[in-house]
CSV table of C-alpha atoms in Angstrom, one decimal:
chain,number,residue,atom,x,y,z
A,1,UNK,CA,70.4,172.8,34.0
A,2,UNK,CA,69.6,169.4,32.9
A,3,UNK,CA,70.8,167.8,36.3
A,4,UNK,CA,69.1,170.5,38.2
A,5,UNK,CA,65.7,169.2,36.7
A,6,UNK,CA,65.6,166.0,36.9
A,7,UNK,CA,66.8,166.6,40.8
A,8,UNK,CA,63.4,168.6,40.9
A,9,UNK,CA,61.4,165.6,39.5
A,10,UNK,CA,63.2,163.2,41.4
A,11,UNK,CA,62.1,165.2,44.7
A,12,UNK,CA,58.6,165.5,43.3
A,13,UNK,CA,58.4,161.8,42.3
A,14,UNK,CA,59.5,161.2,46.1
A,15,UNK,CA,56.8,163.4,47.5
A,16,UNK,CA,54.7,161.8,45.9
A,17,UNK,CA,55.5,158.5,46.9
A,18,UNK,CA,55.7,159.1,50.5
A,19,UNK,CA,52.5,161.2,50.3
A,20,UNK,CA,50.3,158.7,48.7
A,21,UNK,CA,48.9,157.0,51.9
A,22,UNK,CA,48.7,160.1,54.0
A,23,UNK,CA,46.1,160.4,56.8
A,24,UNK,CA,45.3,156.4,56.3
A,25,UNK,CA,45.7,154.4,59.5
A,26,UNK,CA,46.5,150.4,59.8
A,27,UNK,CA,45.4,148.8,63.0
A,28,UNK,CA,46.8,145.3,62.8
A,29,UNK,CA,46.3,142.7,66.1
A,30,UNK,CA,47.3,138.9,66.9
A,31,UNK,CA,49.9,136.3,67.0
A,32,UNK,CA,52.9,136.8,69.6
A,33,UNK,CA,55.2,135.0,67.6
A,34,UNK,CA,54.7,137.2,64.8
A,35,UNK,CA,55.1,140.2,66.7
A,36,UNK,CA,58.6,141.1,66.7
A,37,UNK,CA,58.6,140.9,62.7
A,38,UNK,CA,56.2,142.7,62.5
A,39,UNK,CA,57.2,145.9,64.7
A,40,UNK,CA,60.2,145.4,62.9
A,41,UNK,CA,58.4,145.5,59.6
A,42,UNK,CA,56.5,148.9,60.5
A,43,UNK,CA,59.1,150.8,61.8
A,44,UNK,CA,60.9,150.3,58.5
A,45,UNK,CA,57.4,151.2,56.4
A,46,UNK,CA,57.1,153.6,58.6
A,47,UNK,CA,60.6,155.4,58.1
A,48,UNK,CA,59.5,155.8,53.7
A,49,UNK,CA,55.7,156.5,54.5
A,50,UNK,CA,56.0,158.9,57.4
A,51,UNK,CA,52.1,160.0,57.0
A,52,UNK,CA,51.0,156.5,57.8
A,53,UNK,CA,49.6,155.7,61.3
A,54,UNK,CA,50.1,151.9,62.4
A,55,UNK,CA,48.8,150.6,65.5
A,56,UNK,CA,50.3,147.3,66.6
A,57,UNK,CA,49.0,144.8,69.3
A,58,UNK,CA,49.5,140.8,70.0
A,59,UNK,CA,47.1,139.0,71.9
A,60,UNK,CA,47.4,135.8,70.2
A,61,UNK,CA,46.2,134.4,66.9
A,62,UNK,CA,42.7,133.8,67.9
A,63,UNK,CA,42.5,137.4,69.1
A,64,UNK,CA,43.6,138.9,66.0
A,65,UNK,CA,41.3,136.8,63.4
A,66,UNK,CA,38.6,137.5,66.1
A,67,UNK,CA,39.2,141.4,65.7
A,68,UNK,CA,39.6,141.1,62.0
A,69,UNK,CA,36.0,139.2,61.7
A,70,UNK,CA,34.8,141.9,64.1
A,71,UNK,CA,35.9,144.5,62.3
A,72,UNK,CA,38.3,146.2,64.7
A,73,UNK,CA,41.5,145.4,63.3
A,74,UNK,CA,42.6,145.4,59.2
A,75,UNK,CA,45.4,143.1,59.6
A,76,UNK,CA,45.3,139.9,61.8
A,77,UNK,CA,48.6,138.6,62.6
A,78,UNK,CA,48.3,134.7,62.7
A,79,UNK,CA,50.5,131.7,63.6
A,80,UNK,CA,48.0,129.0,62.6
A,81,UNK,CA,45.6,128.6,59.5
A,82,UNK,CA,42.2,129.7,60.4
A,83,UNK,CA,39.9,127.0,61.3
A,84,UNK,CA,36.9,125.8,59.5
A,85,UNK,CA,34.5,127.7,62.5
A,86,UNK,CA,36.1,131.0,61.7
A,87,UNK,CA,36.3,131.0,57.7
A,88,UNK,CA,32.0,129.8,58.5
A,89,UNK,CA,31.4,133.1,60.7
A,90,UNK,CA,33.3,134.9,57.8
A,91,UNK,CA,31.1,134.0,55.2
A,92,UNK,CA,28.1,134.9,57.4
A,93,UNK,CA,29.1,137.8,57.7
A,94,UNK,CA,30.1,138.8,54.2
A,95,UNK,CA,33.8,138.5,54.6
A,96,UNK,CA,36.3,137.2,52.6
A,97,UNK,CA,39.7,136.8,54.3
A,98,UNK,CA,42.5,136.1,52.4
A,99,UNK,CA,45.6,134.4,53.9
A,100,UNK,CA,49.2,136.0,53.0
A,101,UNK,CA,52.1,133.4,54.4
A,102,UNK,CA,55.0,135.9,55.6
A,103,UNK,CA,57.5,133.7,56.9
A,104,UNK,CA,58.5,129.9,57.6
A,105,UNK,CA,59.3,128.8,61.7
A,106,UNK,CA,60.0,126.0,63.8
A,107,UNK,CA,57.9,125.9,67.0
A,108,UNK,CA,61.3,124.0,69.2
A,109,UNK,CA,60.9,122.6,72.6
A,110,UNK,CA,63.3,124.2,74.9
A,111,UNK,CA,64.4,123.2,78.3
A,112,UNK,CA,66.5,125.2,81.1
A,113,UNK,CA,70.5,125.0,80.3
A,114,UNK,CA,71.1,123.0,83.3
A,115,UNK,CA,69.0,119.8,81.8
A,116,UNK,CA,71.4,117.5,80.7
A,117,UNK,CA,68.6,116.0,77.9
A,118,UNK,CA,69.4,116.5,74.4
A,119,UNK,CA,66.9,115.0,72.0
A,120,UNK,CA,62.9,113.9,73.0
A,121,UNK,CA,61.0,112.0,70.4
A,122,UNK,CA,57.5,113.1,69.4
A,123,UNK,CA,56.0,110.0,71.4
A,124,UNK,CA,58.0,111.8,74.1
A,125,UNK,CA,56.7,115.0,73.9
A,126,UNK,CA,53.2,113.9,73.8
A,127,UNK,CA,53.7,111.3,77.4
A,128,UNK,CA,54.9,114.8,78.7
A,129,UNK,CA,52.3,116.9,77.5
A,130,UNK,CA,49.5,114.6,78.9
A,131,UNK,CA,51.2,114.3,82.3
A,132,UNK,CA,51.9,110.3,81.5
A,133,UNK,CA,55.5,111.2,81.8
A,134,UNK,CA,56.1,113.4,85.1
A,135,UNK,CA,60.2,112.5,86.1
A,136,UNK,CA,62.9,113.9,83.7
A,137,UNK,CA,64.8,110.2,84.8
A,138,UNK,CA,61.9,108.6,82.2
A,139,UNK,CA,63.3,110.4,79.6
A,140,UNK,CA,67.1,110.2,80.2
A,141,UNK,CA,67.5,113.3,82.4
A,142,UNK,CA,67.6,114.1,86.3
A,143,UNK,CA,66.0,112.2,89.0
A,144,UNK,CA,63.5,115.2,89.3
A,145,UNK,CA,60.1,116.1,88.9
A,146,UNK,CA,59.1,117.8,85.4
A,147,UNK,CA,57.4,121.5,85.0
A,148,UNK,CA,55.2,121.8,81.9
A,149,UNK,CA,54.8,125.0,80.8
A,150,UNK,CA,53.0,125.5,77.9
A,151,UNK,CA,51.1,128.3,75.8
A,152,UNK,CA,47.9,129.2,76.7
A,153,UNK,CA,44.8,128.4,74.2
A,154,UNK,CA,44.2,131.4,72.2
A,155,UNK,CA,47.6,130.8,70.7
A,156,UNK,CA,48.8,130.0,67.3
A,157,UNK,CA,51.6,128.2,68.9
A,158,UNK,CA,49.5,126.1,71.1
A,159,UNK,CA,47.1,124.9,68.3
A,160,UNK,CA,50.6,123.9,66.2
A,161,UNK,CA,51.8,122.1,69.2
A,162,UNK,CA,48.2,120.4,69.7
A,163,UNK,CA,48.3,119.2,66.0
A,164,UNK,CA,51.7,118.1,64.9
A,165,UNK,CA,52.7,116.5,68.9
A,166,UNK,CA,49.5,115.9,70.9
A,167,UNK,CA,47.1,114.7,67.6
A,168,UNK,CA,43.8,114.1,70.1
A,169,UNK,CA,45.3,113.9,73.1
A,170,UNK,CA,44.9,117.0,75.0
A,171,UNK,CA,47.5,119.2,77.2
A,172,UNK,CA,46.9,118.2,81.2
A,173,UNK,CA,45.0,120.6,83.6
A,174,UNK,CA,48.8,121.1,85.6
A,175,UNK,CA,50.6,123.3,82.4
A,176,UNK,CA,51.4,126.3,83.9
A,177,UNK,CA,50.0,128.2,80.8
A,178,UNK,CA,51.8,131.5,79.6
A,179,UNK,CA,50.5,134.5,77.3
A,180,UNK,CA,53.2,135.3,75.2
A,181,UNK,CA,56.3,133.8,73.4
A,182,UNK,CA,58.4,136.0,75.5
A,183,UNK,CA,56.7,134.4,78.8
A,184,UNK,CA,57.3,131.0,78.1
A,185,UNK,CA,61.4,131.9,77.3
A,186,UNK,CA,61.9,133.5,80.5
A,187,UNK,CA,59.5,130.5,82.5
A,188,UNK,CA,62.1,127.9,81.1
A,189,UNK,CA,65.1,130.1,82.0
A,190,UNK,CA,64.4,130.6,85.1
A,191,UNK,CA,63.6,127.2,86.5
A,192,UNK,CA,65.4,123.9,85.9
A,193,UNK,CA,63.1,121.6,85.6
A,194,UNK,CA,61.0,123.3,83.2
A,195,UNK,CA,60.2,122.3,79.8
A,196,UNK,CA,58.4,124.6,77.2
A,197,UNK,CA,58.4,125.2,73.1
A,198,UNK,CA,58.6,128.0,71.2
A,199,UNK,CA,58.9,129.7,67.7
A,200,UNK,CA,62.3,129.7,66.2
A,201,UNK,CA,62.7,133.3,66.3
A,202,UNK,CA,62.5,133.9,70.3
A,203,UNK,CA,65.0,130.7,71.3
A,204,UNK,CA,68.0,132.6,72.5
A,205,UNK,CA,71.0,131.3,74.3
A,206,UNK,CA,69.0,131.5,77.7
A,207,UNK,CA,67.8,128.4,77.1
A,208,UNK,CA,68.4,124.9,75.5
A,209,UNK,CA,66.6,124.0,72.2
A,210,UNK,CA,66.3,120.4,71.4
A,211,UNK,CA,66.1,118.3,68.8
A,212,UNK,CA,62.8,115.9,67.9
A,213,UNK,CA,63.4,112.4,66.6
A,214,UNK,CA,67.1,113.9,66.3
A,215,UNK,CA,66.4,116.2,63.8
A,216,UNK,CA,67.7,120.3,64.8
A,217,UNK,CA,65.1,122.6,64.0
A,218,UNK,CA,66.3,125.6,61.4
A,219,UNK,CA,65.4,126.8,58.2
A,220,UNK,CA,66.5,124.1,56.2
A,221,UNK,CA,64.3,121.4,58.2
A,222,UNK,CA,61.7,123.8,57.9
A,223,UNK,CA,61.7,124.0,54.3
A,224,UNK,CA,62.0,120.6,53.6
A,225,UNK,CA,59.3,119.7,57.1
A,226,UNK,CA,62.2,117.1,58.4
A,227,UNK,CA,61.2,119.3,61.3
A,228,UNK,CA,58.2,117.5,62.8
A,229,UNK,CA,56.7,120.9,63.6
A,230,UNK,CA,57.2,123.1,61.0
A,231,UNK,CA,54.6,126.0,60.2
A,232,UNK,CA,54.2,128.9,57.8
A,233,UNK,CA,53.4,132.2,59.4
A,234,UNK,CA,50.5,134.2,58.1
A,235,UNK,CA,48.9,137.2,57.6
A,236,UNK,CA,44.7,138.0,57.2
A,237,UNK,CA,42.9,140.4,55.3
A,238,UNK,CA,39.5,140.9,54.1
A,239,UNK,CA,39.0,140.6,51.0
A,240,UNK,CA,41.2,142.5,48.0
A,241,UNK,CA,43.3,144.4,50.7
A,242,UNK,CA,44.3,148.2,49.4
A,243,UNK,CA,45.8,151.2,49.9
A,244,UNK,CA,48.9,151.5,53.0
A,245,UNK,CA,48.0,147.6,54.1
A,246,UNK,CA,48.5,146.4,50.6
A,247,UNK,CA,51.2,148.2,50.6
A,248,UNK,CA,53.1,147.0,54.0
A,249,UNK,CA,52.0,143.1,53.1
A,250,UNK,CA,53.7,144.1,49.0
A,251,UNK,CA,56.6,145.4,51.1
A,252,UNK,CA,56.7,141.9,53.6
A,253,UNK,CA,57.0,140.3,50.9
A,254,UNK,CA,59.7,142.3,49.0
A,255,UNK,CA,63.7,140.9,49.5
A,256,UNK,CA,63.9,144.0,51.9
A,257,UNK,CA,61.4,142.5,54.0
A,258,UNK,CA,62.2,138.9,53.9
A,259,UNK,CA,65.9,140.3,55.0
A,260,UNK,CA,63.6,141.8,58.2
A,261,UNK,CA,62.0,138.8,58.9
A,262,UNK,CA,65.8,136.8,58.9
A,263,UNK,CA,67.2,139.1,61.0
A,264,UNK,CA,64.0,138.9,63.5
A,265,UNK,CA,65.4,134.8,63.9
A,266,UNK,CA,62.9,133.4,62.0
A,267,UNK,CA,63.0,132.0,58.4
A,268,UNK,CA,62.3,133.8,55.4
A,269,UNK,CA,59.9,132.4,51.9
């Protein structure tokens, strides 16, 4: 009898638990880079907290703190810190976001597996970014003309590349500018003479990452920022964030959720 009760509070404890955010909904918006830990994430919060509605959309960092100041999303998904402009219009506004760091990356320049170059330096990167350096030969590769893709500017990902490789030197008008992480992968693996960067998490073997000043970007460059372009990945709210939200950002967090973000390529707190 003793077993058969505490099964009974055991199931009540459990209705309970998966009943406690029903009938709230999460919209959360932004970053492409975060995007496949995150739909990752909510299908797994989803699974214990079945009554819970998500919405998820990318769009790019600037998007998603955009819709969070404008009130249109509760979670912006962001690649980059938000900038001094945007925390401004928050306090106009009576906001209060508060940054949540969910994961470590690399942002890695990739090139098409046919390009015999291994390693660029940052100095490198930069002369190719400008459009100063427009032959792979310059750089130790083929005699052949060199197709700069990069992201486009409402991206977390560009703004990291602007910082930490082009400092005040902007990207040239002739990048063919892409939307999505996912974009610039299959741009670079489909032409040879490309060359693009990307986080950590979306460099498969259809391309070929390389290495800056000769040092491999992972999770232990990362950690330490050998990596020369080494980020944290974040999360905004406004203000003391409750209810299902706090609880998917609490469950981020947890080990089970830093496992998630591992197994979505990128690299765990």
């Amino acid at each position: 009898m003793r077993m058969k009760h505490l099964a009974i509070v055991a199931a009540l404890v459990l209705g309970l638990t998966s009943s406690a955010f029903a009938g709230q909904k999460i919209k959360i918006a932004g970053s492409t880079t975060i995007l496949p830990i995150m739909q990752r994430v909510v299908e797994a919060y989803m699974k214990a907290n079945p009554d819970v509605e998500i919405a998820v959309s990318g769009g790019g960092s600037s998007n998603g703190i955009k819709a969070l100041l404008d009130g249109t999303t509760d979670i912006a998904m962001a690649s980059r810190t938000m900038k001094d402009k945007e925390i401004k219009m928050a306090a106009e506004k009576g906001m209060n976001p508060k940054q949540v760091v969910i994961a470590l990356d690399a942002v890695i320049p990739i090139v098409n597996k046919s390009n015999p170059v291994n390693d660029l330096t940052i100095d490198q990167l930069q002369a190719i970014y400008a459009g100063k350096v427009t032959n792979w030969k310059e750089v130790g590769g083929k005699d052949e003309g060199i197709v700069v893709v990069s992201r486009d500017t409402s991206s977390g990902t560009y703004e990291t590349w602007s910082h930490f490789v082009m400092g005040k030197t902007r990207v040239f008008p002739g990048a063919l500018l892409q939307a999505s992480s996912g974009a610039v992968l299959q741009a670079v693996a489909k032409n040879p003479r490309a060359i693009s960067y990307d986080g950590i998490g979306y460099v498969d073997n259809s391309v070929k990452p390389l290495t800056v000043n000769g040092v491999e970007g992972n999770a232990t460059t990362a950690k330490d920022k050998s990596f020369p372009v080494a980020r944290t990945l974040q999360v905004y709210v406004d203000g003391s964030v409750s209810g299902a939200a706090k609880g998917l950002i609490d469950f981020i967090l947890s080990p089970e959720g830093q496992n998630i973000v591992e197994e979505a390529g990128f690299i765990k707190l």
